[in-house]
GROMACS .gro file of C-alpha atoms in nm:
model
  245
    1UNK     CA    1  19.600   7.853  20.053
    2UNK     CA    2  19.859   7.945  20.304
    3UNK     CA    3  19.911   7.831  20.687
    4UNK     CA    4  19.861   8.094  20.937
    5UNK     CA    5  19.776   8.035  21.286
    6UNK     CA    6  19.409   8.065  21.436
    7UNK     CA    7  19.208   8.118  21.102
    8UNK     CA    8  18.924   7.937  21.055
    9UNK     CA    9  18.914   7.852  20.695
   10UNK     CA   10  18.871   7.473  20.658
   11UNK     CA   11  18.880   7.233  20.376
   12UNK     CA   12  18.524   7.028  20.346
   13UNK     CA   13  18.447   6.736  20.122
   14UNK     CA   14  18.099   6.772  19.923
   15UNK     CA   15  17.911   6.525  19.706
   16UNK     CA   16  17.965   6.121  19.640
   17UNK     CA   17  18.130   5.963  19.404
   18UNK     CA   18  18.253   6.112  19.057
   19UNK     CA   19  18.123   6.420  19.179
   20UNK     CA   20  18.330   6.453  19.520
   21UNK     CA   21  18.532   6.729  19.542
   22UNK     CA   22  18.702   6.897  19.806
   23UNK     CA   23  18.623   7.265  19.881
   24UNK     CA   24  18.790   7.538  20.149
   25UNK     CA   25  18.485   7.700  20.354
   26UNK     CA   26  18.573   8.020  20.460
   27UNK     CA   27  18.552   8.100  20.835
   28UNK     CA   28  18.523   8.486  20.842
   29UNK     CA   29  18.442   8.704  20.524
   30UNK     CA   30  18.726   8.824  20.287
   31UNK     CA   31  18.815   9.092  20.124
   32UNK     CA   32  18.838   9.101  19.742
   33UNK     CA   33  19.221   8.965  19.664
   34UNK     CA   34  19.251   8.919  20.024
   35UNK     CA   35  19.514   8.591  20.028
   36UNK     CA   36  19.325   8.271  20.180
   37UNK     CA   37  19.454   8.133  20.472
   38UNK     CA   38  19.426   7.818  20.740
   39UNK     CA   39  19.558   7.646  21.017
   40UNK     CA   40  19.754   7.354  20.896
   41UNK     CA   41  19.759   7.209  21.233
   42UNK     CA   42  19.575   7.324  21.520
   43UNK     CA   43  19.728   7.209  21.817
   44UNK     CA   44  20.012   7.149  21.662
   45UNK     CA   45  20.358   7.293  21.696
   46UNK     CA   46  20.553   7.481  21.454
   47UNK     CA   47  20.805   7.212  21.390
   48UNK     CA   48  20.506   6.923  21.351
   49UNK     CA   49  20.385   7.188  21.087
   50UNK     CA   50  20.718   7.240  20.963
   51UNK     CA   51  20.778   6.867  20.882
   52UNK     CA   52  20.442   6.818  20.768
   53UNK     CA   53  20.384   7.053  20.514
   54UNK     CA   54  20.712   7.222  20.480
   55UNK     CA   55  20.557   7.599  20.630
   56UNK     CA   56  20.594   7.810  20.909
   57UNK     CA   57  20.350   8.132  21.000
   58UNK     CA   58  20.622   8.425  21.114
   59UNK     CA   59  20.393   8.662  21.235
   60UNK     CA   60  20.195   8.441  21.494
   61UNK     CA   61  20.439   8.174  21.616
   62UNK     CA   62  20.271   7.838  21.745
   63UNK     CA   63  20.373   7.618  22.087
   64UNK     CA   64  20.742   7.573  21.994
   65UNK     CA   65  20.858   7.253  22.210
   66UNK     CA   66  20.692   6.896  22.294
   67UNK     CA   67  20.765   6.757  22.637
   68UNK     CA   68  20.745   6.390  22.665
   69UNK     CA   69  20.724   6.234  22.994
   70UNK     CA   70  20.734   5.894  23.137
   71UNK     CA   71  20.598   5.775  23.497
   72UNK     CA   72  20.898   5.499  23.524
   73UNK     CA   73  20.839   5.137  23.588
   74UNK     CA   74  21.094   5.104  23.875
   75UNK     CA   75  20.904   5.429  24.113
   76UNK     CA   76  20.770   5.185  24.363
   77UNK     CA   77  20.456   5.327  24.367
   78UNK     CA   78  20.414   5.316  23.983
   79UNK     CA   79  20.071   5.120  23.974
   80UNK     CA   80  19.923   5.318  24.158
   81UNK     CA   81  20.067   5.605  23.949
   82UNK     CA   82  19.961   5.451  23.651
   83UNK     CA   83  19.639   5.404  23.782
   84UNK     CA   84  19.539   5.715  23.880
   85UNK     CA   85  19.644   5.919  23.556
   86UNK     CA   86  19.440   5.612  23.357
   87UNK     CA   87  19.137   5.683  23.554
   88UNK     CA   88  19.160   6.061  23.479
   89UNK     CA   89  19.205   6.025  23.091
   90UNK     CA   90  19.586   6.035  23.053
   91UNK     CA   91  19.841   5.729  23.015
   92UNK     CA   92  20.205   5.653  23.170
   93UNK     CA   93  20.302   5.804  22.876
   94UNK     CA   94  20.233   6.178  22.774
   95UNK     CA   95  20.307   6.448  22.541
   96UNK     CA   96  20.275   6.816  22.686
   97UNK     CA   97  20.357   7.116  22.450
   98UNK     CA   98  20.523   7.431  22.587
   99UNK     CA   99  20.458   7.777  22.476
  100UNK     CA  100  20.597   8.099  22.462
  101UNK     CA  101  20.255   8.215  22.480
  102UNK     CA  102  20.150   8.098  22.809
  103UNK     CA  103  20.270   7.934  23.122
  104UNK     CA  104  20.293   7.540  23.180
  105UNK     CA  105  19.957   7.438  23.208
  106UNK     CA  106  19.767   7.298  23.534
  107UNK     CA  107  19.738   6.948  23.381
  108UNK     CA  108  20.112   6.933  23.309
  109UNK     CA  109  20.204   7.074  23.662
  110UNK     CA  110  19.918   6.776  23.790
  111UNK     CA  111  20.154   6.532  23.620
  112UNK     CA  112  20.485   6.658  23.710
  113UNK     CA  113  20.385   6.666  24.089
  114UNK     CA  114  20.201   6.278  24.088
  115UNK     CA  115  20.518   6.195  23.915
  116UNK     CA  116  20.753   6.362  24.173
  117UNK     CA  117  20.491   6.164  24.435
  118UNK     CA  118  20.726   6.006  24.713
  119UNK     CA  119  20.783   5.946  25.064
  120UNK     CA  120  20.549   6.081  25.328
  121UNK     CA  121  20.336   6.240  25.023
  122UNK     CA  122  20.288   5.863  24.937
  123UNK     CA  123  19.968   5.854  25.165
  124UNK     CA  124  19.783   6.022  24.927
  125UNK     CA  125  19.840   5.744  24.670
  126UNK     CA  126  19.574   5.504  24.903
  127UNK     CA  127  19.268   5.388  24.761
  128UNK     CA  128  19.078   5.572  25.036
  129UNK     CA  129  19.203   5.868  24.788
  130UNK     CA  130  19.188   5.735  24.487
  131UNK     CA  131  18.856   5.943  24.316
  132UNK     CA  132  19.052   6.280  24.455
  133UNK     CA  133  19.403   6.273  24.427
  134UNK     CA  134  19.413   6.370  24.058
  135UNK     CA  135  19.278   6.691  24.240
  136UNK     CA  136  19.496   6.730  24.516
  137UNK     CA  137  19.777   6.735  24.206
  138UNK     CA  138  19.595   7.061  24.064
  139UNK     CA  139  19.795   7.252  24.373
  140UNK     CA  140  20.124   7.260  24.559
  141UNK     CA  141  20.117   6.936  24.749
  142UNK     CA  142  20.413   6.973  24.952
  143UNK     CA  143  20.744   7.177  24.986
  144UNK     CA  144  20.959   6.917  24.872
  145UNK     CA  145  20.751   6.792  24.620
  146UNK     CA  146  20.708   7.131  24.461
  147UNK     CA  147  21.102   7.187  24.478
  148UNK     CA  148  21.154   6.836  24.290
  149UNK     CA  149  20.915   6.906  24.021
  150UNK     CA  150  21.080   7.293  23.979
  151UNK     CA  151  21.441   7.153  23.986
  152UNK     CA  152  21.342   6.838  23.702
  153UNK     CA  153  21.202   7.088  23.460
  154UNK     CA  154  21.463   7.362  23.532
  155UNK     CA  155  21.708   7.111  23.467
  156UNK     CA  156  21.559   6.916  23.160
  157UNK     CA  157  21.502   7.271  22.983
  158UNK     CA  158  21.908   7.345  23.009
  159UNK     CA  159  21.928   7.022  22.977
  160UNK     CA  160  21.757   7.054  22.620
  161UNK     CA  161  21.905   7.387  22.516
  162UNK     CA  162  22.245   7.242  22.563
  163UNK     CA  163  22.483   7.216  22.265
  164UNK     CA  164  22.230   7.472  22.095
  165UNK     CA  165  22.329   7.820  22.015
  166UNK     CA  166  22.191   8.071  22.225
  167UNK     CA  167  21.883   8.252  22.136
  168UNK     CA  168  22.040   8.599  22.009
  169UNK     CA  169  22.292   8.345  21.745
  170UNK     CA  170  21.995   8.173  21.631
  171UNK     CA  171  21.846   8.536  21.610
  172UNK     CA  172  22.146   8.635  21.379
  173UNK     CA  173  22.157   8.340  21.177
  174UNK     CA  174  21.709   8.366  21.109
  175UNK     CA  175  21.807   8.770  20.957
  176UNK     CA  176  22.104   8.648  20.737
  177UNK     CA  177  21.893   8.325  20.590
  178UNK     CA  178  21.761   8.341  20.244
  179UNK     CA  179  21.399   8.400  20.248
  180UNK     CA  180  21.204   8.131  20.191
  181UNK     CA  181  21.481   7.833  20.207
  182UNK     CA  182  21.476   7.551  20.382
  183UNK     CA  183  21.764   7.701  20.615
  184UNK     CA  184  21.539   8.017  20.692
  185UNK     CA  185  21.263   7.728  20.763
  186UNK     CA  186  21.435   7.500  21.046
  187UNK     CA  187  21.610   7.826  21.191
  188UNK     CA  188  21.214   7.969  21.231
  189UNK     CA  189  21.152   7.599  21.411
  190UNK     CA  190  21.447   7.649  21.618
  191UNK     CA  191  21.385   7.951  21.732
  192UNK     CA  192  21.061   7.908  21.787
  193UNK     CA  193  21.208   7.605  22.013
  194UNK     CA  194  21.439   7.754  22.176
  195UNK     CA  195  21.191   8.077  22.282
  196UNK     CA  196  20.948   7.823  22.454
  197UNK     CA  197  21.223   7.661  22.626
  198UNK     CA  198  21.370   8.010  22.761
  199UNK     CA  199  21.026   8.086  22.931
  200UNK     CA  200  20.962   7.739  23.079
  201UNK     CA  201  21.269   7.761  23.257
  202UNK     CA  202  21.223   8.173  23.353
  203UNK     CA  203  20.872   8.024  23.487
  204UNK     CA  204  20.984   7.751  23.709
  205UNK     CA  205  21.301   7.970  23.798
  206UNK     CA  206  21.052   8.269  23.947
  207UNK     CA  207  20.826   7.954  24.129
  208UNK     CA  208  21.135   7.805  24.282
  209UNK     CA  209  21.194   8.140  24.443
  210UNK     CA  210  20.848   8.183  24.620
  211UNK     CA  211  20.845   7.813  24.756
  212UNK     CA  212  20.774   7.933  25.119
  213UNK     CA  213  20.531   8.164  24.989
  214UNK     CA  214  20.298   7.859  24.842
  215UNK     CA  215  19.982   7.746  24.976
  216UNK     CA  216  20.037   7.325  25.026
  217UNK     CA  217  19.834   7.017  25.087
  218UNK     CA  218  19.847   6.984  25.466
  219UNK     CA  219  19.756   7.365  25.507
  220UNK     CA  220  19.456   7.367  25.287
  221UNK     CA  221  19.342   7.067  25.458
  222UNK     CA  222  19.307   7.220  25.823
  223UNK     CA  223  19.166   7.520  25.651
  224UNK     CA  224  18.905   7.341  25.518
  225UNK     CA  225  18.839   7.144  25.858
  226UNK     CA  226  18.849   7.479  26.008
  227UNK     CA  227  19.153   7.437  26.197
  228UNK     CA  228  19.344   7.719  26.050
  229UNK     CA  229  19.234   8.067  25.928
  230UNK     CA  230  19.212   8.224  25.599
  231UNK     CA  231  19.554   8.388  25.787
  232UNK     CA  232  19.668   8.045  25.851
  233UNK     CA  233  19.669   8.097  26.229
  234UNK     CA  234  19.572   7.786  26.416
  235UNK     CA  235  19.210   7.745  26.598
  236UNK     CA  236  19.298   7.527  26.831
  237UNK     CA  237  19.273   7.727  27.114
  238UNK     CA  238  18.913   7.893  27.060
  239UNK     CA  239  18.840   7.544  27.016
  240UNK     CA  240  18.929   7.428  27.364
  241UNK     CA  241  18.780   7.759  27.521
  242UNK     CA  242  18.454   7.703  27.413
  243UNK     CA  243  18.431   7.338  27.442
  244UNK     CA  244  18.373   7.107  27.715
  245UNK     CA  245  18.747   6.989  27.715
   0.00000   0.00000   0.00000
């Protein structure tokens, strides 16, 4: 049985005892001498499978790059930090995988902006907000906020691809690699790696550039108290016309 991503072949244990064994239960029908495949790790990147079981599927390539990050004891607002992401099913300490499938996810950009969390965006870190700020992180919150989460991931990608060859040597090195060696193997991983890295940073390079273009906090706020248009042109002065003031 061979790894490949997204099948859904699965191993299953049946019977008790001396007669236990352990069976793979096809997902999908098969053709006759069809080779049997699974998913050695769902969820999973290709260097987790890689050290696990020593594989790596070429022709769909897994998330290639964990992201650990850390709220950090000394942010003075760190308890209240820590208790908001608790409350909303996530610890001080997480794990976020990038692809080169698909953009940074909304719970990862969540994180990165309550982390980035400081000065006058503070207020939203009061318990009058506590049951909603998790969702004010789901969007831009402010300007500089936005800019400090951009510039820490731009910066911890090259930050991570530095010292590493660049993606056309470790191209290079993956055709002249012996098929099937452990060399071939961890150049796959790198690559893989290195690929997910490469479009994290192109992704928070193109956001950086459309800052003033973003939608923040403060103006969805009036728009939704129906102080500012869809256009986000104020109301105020309707407002005066047609009340008693």
């Amino acid at each position: 049985v061979q790894h490949r991503r997204g099948e859904e072949q699965e191993w299953v244990v049946k019977g008790r005892g001396s007669s236990e064994s352990l069976e793979v239960q096809a997902g999908r029908a098969h053709r006759a001498g069809e080779t049997v495949a699974m998913d050695f790790g769902p969820g999973k990147t290709d260097s987790q499978v890689a050290l696990d079981y020593g594989c790596f599927d070429d022709t769909t390539r897994g998330a290639g790059f964990l992201l650990p990050l850390e709220l950090p004891e000394e942010d003075r607002n760190f308890d209240d930090k820590a208790d908001i992401v608790e409350i909303n099913g996530l610890s001080v300490s997480e794990q976020f995988t990038l692809s080169v499938q698909e953009d940074p996810s909304t719970e990862l950009l969540a994180y990165l902006r309550l982390l980035n969390l400081r000065g006058a965006d503070s207020f939203l870190l009061e318990s009058l907000f506590r049951n909603e700020v998790w969702g004010f992180m789901q969007a831009p919150v402010s300007e500089p906020n936005e800019k400090a989460v951009y510039d820490s991931m731009i910066e911890g990608c090259r930050e991570a691809m530095d010292g590493r060859r660049s993606l056309g040597e470790e191209y290079a090195a993956l055709r002249r690699a012996e098929p099937g060696s452990r060399q071939e193997l961890a150049l796959q991983v790198r690559v893989s790696e290195m690929e997910a890295l490469q479009h994290t940073l192109n992704f928070f390079q193109q956001r950086l550039a459309k800052l003033d273009k973003l939608e923040y906090y403060q103006e969805r706020r009036l728009k939704g108290l129906g102080l500012l248009d869809d256009n986000g042109i104020n109301t105020y002065d309707d407002f005066f016309k047609d009340s008693i003031a």
